[in-house]
Amino acid sequence: MQFVAFDGKVSAAYQGDYADLVKRVFAFVGDDLEDANALFQRLVNLRETRHTAVKARLGVTDMWAVGPSAAWPLVVVIIDEAHTYFRDHRGSDPKTKKLAALAAENARLVEDLVKKGRSVGILTVLATQKSTGDAIPTFIRDVCPVGLSFAQKTAEAAVAALGEDIRNWDDANPINLQDPAYVGVASMSHQSRPGFARIRTPYVTDADSARIAEATAHLTQDPMELLRAHGGLTLSKAVDHPGDRPKAA
């Protein structure tokens, strides 16, 4: 597995939740929309290149028919505080117009990753604490096959996270998960299954996370470079990629 992280609540890799984990990601971006846009485009280039190469390299059109490997790893794209990158900027001055254009382009690129990335081993995880319907554009949410929500305070927030049907599932509604006994419990929806389910996620301490990231840092590699090294195809329009070292915005 290879990881890439976007964290919309910090400006640099040494800040925030990923400070001790950044050695295990091949790229990192903070809250700068232009830097985020460049990395989203880099990931879409990877997605396109994998689609071009998958039949020749793996003998299948869906990577999951054979599973991930060291040469073709599962790429987990974490977009934390995702609303930062899609915010609707309003104004007529040049700076605001540029931000609005970047946000719109970010949304288009992320839709591409979510919709087309799964079959070539790119899993996109969008996370937000902004429990409103506009936090993540609906055209992105509609192509996400799995939805997860931890405890919510209002029915509107639960609906924003999981859709209208959650109103009819009291036993799984995240507004009923506010008791301390439900720490780590989330409600889950899946497009291929009716209804909702509860899942519990294990607690991992910051110290354990940092230790694991440090111990596995040597495994971090750019998946595009892995594809090139093992004879994969590259698209002529693909841009040059920076080194493996994660860089802050």
mmCIF file of C-alpha atoms in Angstrom:
data_model
loop_
_atom_site.group_PDB
_atom_site.id
_atom_site.type_symbol
_atom_site.label_atom_id
_atom_site.label_comp_id
_atom_site.label_asym_id
_atom_site.label_seq_id
_atom_site.Cartn_x
_atom_site.Cartn_y
_atom_site.Cartn_z
ATOM 1 C CA MET A 1 0.000 0.000 0.000
ATOM 2 C CA GLN A 2 1.017 3.575 -0.666
ATOM 3 C CA PHE A 3 -0.564 6.641 0.891
ATOM 4 C CA VAL A 4 -1.069 10.268 -0.099
ATOM 5 C CA ALA A 5 -2.575 12.823 2.271
ATOM 6 C CA PHE A 6 -4.353 16.149 1.958
ATOM 7 C CA ASP A 7 -5.035 17.970 5.229
ATOM 8 C CA GLY A 8 -7.179 21.050 4.852
ATOM 9 C CA LYS A 9 -6.668 22.305 8.381
ATOM 10 C CA VAL A 10 -2.895 22.805 8.290
ATOM 11 C CA SER A 11 -0.383 24.535 6.056
ATOM 12 C CA ALA A 12 2.647 22.285 6.503
ATOM 13 C CA ALA A 13 3.425 18.593 6.889
ATOM 14 C CA TYR A 14 4.915 19.033 10.360
ATOM 15 C CA GLN A 15 1.620 20.421 11.689
ATOM 16 C CA GLY A 16 -1.553 18.605 12.685
ATOM 17 C CA ASP A 17 -2.601 14.968 12.696
ATOM 18 C CA TYR A 18 -0.131 13.750 10.067
ATOM 19 C CA ALA A 19 3.057 15.218 11.528
ATOM 20 C CA ASP A 20 4.248 11.838 12.815
ATOM 21 C CA LEU A 21 2.892 9.910 9.829
ATOM 22 C CA VAL A 22 4.263 11.904 6.924
ATOM 23 C CA LYS A 23 7.202 9.536 6.440
ATOM 24 C CA ARG A 24 4.684 6.913 5.309
ATOM 25 C CA VAL A 25 3.036 9.065 2.615
ATOM 26 C CA PHE A 26 4.610 9.636 -0.782
ATOM 27 C CA ALA A 27 3.045 13.101 -1.090
ATOM 28 C CA PHE A 28 1.411 15.584 1.278
ATOM 29 C CA VAL A 29 -0.453 18.855 0.777
ATOM 30 C CA GLY A 30 -1.949 21.260 3.300
ATOM 31 C CA ASP A 31 -4.606 23.904 2.754
ATOM 32 C CA ASP A 32 -3.129 25.619 -0.302
ATOM 33 C CA LEU A 33 -5.618 25.163 -3.161
ATOM 34 C CA GLU A 34 -3.027 25.544 -5.904
ATOM 35 C CA ASP A 35 -0.732 22.915 -4.399
ATOM 36 C CA ALA A 36 -3.733 20.646 -3.874
ATOM 37 C CA ASN A 37 -4.790 21.111 -7.482
ATOM 38 C CA ALA A 38 -1.340 20.101 -8.704
ATOM 39 C CA LEU A 39 -1.373 16.949 -6.574
ATOM 40 C CA PHE A 40 -4.926 16.029 -7.610
ATOM 41 C CA GLN A 41 -3.819 16.344 -11.245
ATOM 42 C CA ARG A 42 -0.771 14.196 -10.507
ATOM 43 C CA LEU A 43 -3.056 11.493 -9.101
ATOM 44 C CA VAL A 44 -5.396 11.670 -12.083
ATOM 45 C CA ASN A 45 -2.333 11.244 -14.312
ATOM 46 C CA LEU A 46 -1.503 8.117 -12.299
ATOM 47 C CA ARG A 47 -5.069 6.873 -12.708
ATOM 48 C CA GLU A 48 -4.960 7.430 -16.481
ATOM 49 C CA THR A 49 -1.567 5.749 -16.785
ATOM 50 C CA ARG A 50 -2.740 2.741 -14.811
ATOM 51 C CA HIS A 51 -5.832 2.428 -16.991
ATOM 52 C CA THR A 52 -3.590 2.459 -20.062
ATOM 53 C CA ALA A 53 -1.229 -0.143 -18.614
ATOM 54 C CA VAL A 54 -3.521 -2.468 -16.657
ATOM 55 C CA LYS A 55 -4.318 -4.964 -19.425
ATOM 56 C CA ALA A 56 -0.726 -5.269 -20.605
ATOM 57 C CA ARG A 57 0.777 -5.362 -17.118
ATOM 58 C CA LEU A 58 -1.773 -7.417 -15.180
ATOM 59 C CA GLY A 59 -3.659 -9.263 -17.920
ATOM 60 C CA VAL A 60 -7.003 -7.981 -16.616
ATOM 61 C CA THR A 61 -9.068 -4.820 -16.888
ATOM 62 C CA ASP A 62 -9.843 -4.685 -13.160
ATOM 63 C CA MET A 63 -6.875 -4.770 -10.784
ATOM 64 C CA TRP A 64 -8.979 -6.464 -8.104
ATOM 65 C CA ALA A 65 -9.173 -9.613 -10.234
ATOM 66 C CA VAL A 66 -5.542 -10.269 -9.277
ATOM 67 C CA GLY A 67 -5.108 -7.956 -6.287
ATOM 68 C CA PRO A 68 -2.470 -5.367 -5.395
ATOM 69 C CA SER A 69 1.242 -6.101 -5.463
ATOM 70 C CA ALA A 70 4.527 -4.391 -4.646
ATOM 71 C CA ALA A 71 4.770 -3.169 -8.238
ATOM 72 C CA TRP A 72 1.087 -2.180 -8.398
ATOM 73 C CA PRO A 73 0.134 -1.235 -4.828
ATOM 74 C CA LEU A 74 -3.209 -0.076 -3.553
ATOM 75 C CA VAL A 75 -3.009 3.729 -3.391
ATOM 76 C CA VAL A 76 -5.036 5.251 -0.545
ATOM 77 C CA VAL A 77 -5.835 8.922 -1.111
ATOM 78 C CA ILE A 78 -6.840 10.623 2.164
ATOM 79 C CA ILE A 79 -8.571 13.993 1.750
ATOM 80 C CA ASP A 80 -9.015 15.266 5.308
ATOM 81 C CA GLU A 81 -11.199 18.327 5.915
ATOM 82 C CA ALA A 82 -12.212 17.824 2.303
ATOM 83 C CA HIS A 83 -14.511 20.848 2.207
ATOM 84 C CA THR A 84 -11.399 23.062 2.240
ATOM 85 C CA TYR A 85 -10.618 22.074 -1.339
ATOM 86 C CA PHE A 86 -14.146 22.468 -2.757
ATOM 87 C CA ARG A 87 -15.319 25.626 -1.010
ATOM 88 C CA ASP A 88 -17.469 27.928 -3.132
ATOM 89 C CA HIS A 89 -15.505 31.187 -3.274
ATOM 90 C CA ARG A 90 -17.669 34.168 -4.234
ATOM 91 C CA GLY A 91 -16.343 37.511 -5.394
ATOM 92 C CA SER A 92 -15.306 39.417 -8.482
ATOM 93 C CA ASP A 93 -11.715 40.277 -7.616
ATOM 94 C CA PRO A 94 -8.962 38.311 -9.428
ATOM 95 C CA LYS A 95 -7.771 36.424 -6.329
ATOM 96 C CA THR A 96 -11.258 35.171 -5.459
ATOM 97 C CA LYS A 97 -11.936 34.205 -9.059
ATOM 98 C CA LYS A 98 -8.724 32.182 -9.107
ATOM 99 C CA LEU A 99 -9.665 30.380 -5.876
ATOM 100 C CA ALA A 100 -13.137 29.630 -7.255
ATOM 101 C CA ALA A 101 -11.631 28.178 -10.425
ATOM 102 C CA LEU A 102 -9.196 26.038 -8.432
ATOM 103 C CA ALA A 103 -11.973 24.733 -6.162
ATOM 104 C CA ALA A 104 -14.121 23.810 -9.167
ATOM 105 C CA GLU A 105 -11.192 22.048 -10.832
ATOM 106 C CA ASN A 106 -10.343 20.232 -7.590
ATOM 107 C CA ALA A 107 -13.894 18.896 -7.434
ATOM 108 C CA ARG A 108 -13.722 17.701 -11.038
ATOM 109 C CA LEU A 109 -10.410 15.908 -10.467
ATOM 110 C CA VAL A 110 -11.587 14.251 -7.245
ATOM 111 C CA GLU A 111 -14.760 13.062 -8.985
ATOM 112 C CA ASP A 112 -12.506 11.423 -11.576
ATOM 113 C CA LEU A 113 -10.472 9.668 -8.880
ATOM 114 C CA VAL A 114 -13.547 8.421 -7.012
ATOM 115 C CA LYS A 115 -15.426 7.291 -10.114
ATOM 116 C CA LYS A 116 -12.601 5.778 -12.144
ATOM 117 C CA GLY A 117 -9.833 5.004 -9.681
ATOM 118 C CA ARG A 118 -11.182 1.963 -7.859
ATOM 119 C CA SER A 119 -10.723 -0.526 -10.704
ATOM 120 C CA VAL A 120 -7.022 0.317 -10.971
ATOM 121 C CA GLY A 121 -6.355 0.284 -7.230
ATOM 122 C CA ILE A 122 -6.838 3.901 -6.181
ATOM 123 C CA LEU A 123 -9.080 4.302 -3.134
ATOM 124 C CA THR A 124 -10.168 7.841 -2.269
ATOM 125 C CA VAL A 125 -11.318 8.634 1.278
ATOM 126 C CA LEU A 126 -13.010 11.999 1.827
ATOM 127 C CA ALA A 127 -13.375 13.114 5.442
ATOM 128 C CA THR A 128 -15.028 16.238 6.815
ATOM 129 C CA GLN A 129 -16.352 17.495 10.136
ATOM 130 C CA LYS A 130 -18.581 19.973 8.332
ATOM 131 C CA SER A 131 -21.898 18.171 8.523
ATOM 132 C CA THR A 132 -23.731 20.037 5.769
ATOM 133 C CA GLY A 133 -24.878 18.990 2.338
ATOM 134 C CA ASP A 134 -22.460 21.356 0.609
ATOM 135 C CA ALA A 135 -19.316 20.133 2.388
ATOM 136 C CA ILE A 136 -18.639 17.638 -0.389
ATOM 137 C CA PRO A 137 -20.270 18.308 -3.779
ATOM 138 C CA THR A 138 -23.203 15.996 -4.445
ATOM 139 C CA PHE A 139 -21.726 14.815 -7.755
ATOM 140 C CA ILE A 140 -18.789 13.434 -5.755
ATOM 141 C CA ARG A 141 -20.869 11.985 -2.914
ATOM 142 C CA ASP A 142 -23.154 10.262 -5.419
ATOM 143 C CA VAL A 143 -20.286 8.184 -6.825
ATOM 144 C CA CYS A 144 -18.833 7.199 -3.427
ATOM 145 C CA PRO A 145 -19.956 3.584 -2.880
ATOM 146 C CA VAL A 146 -19.499 3.660 0.902
ATOM 147 C CA GLY A 147 -20.624 6.290 3.409
ATOM 148 C CA LEU A 148 -19.545 6.437 7.061
ATOM 149 C CA SER A 149 -20.659 8.723 9.857
ATOM 150 C CA PHE A 150 -19.652 8.840 13.485
ATOM 151 C CA ALA A 151 -21.945 10.485 16.057
ATOM 152 C CA GLN A 152 -23.997 13.440 14.850
ATOM 153 C CA LYS A 153 -25.974 15.950 16.897
ATOM 154 C CA THR A 154 -28.792 16.648 14.444
ATOM 155 C CA ALA A 155 -30.938 14.712 11.998
ATOM 156 C CA GLU A 156 -29.907 17.150 9.265
ATOM 157 C CA ALA A 157 -26.242 16.320 9.812
ATOM 158 C CA ALA A 158 -26.998 12.596 9.658
ATOM 159 C CA VAL A 159 -28.892 13.075 6.393
ATOM 160 C CA ALA A 160 -26.046 15.152 4.943
ATOM 161 C CA ALA A 161 -23.642 12.307 5.688
ATOM 162 C CA LEU A 162 -25.749 9.263 4.820
ATOM 163 C CA GLY A 163 -28.774 10.404 2.833
ATOM 164 C CA GLU A 164 -32.500 10.679 3.510
ATOM 165 C CA ASP A 165 -32.992 6.956 4.157
ATOM 166 C CA ILE A 166 -31.148 7.186 7.481
ATOM 167 C CA ARG A 167 -34.262 8.820 8.961
ATOM 168 C CA ASN A 168 -35.956 5.418 8.726
ATOM 169 C CA TRP A 169 -33.209 3.465 10.498
ATOM 170 C CA ASP A 170 -33.241 4.460 14.160
ATOM 171 C CA ASP A 171 -30.954 1.640 15.252
ATOM 172 C CA ALA A 172 -28.215 2.832 12.888
ATOM 173 C CA ASN A 173 -28.840 6.578 12.969
ATOM 174 C CA PRO A 174 -25.653 8.390 14.062
ATOM 175 C CA ILE A 175 -27.677 10.810 16.212
ATOM 176 C CA ASN A 176 -28.078 7.827 18.554
ATOM 177 C CA LEU A 177 -24.308 7.300 18.867
ATOM 178 C CA GLN A 178 -23.515 10.214 21.183
ATOM 179 C CA ASP A 179 -23.145 8.146 24.355
ATOM 180 C CA PRO A 180 -19.497 7.524 25.384
ATOM 181 C CA ALA A 181 -20.164 3.816 24.935
ATOM 182 C CA TYR A 182 -20.279 4.455 21.184
ATOM 183 C CA VAL A 183 -16.870 6.080 20.823
ATOM 184 C CA GLY A 184 -15.366 4.554 17.694
ATOM 185 C CA VAL A 185 -18.738 3.362 16.383
ATOM 186 C CA ALA A 186 -19.967 4.592 13.000
ATOM 187 C CA SER A 187 -22.988 4.063 10.780
ATOM 188 C CA MET A 188 -22.198 2.729 7.317
ATOM 189 C CA SER A 189 -24.068 2.652 4.035
ATOM 190 C CA HIS A 190 -23.062 0.745 0.913
ATOM 191 C CA GLN A 191 -24.532 1.218 -2.542
ATOM 192 C CA SER A 192 -24.792 -2.528 -3.150
ATOM 193 C CA ARG A 193 -26.628 -3.294 0.107
ATOM 194 C CA PRO A 194 -29.955 -2.101 1.468
ATOM 195 C CA GLY A 195 -30.121 -0.245 4.764
ATOM 196 C CA PHE A 196 -27.312 0.654 7.126
ATOM 197 C CA ALA A 197 -24.917 -1.140 9.458
ATOM 198 C CA ARG A 198 -22.963 -0.190 12.551
ATOM 199 C CA ILE A 199 -19.232 -0.761 12.607
ATOM 200 C CA ARG A 200 -16.677 -0.258 15.362
ATOM 201 C CA THR A 201 -13.176 1.003 14.619
ATOM 202 C CA PRO A 202 -10.304 0.119 16.973
ATOM 203 C CA TYR A 203 -8.502 2.876 18.834
ATOM 204 C CA VAL A 204 -4.864 3.358 17.875
ATOM 205 C CA THR A 205 -2.799 5.705 20.016
ATOM 206 C CA ASP A 206 -0.757 8.504 18.470
ATOM 207 C CA ALA A 207 2.382 6.834 19.781
ATOM 208 C CA ASP A 208 1.536 3.526 18.096
ATOM 209 C CA SER A 209 0.693 5.285 14.830
ATOM 210 C CA ALA A 210 4.017 7.136 14.877
ATOM 211 C CA ARG A 211 5.925 3.955 15.697
ATOM 212 C CA ILE A 212 4.324 2.035 12.826
ATOM 213 C CA ALA A 213 4.897 4.894 10.383
ATOM 214 C CA GLU A 214 8.561 5.056 11.383
ATOM 215 C CA ALA A 215 8.997 1.290 11.114
ATOM 216 C CA THR A 216 7.450 1.137 7.641
ATOM 217 C CA ALA A 217 8.801 4.402 6.216
ATOM 218 C CA HIS A 218 11.253 2.488 4.025
ATOM 219 C CA LEU A 219 8.297 1.057 2.103
ATOM 220 C CA THR A 220 7.137 4.475 0.900
ATOM 221 C CA GLN A 221 7.438 4.886 -2.866
ATOM 222 C CA ASP A 222 5.778 6.910 -5.599
ATOM 223 C CA PRO A 223 3.427 4.488 -7.417
ATOM 224 C CA MET A 224 4.079 6.219 -10.748
ATOM 225 C CA GLU A 225 7.794 5.509 -10.364
ATOM 226 C CA LEU A 226 6.982 1.894 -9.483
ATOM 227 C CA LEU A 227 4.951 1.593 -12.666
ATOM 228 C CA ARG A 228 7.785 3.020 -14.744
ATOM 229 C CA ALA A 229 10.382 0.824 -13.063
ATOM 230 C CA HIS A 230 8.410 -2.332 -13.855
ATOM 231 C CA GLY A 231 7.814 -1.540 -17.504
ATOM 232 C CA GLY A 232 4.439 0.165 -17.216
ATOM 233 C CA LEU A 233 3.209 2.644 -19.791
ATOM 234 C CA THR A 234 3.158 6.383 -19.299
ATOM 235 C CA LEU A 235 0.964 8.900 -21.037
ATOM 236 C CA SER A 236 2.633 11.522 -23.160
ATOM 237 C CA LYS A 237 0.593 14.228 -21.445
ATOM 238 C CA ALA A 238 1.605 13.159 -17.940
ATOM 239 C CA VAL A 239 3.517 15.842 -16.100
ATOM 240 C CA ASP A 240 6.909 15.432 -14.501
ATOM 241 C CA HIS A 241 6.534 14.315 -10.907
ATOM 242 C CA PRO A 242 8.499 15.584 -7.919
ATOM 243 C CA GLY A 243 10.549 13.217 -5.811
ATOM 244 C CA ASP A 244 9.232 10.686 -3.371
ATOM 245 C CA ARG A 245 9.780 12.956 -0.416
ATOM 246 C CA PRO A 246 6.524 14.390 0.963
ATOM 247 C CA LYS A 247 6.353 18.145 0.706
ATOM 248 C CA ALA A 248 4.221 20.599 2.618
ATOM 249 C CA ALA A 249 2.118 23.205 0.896
#
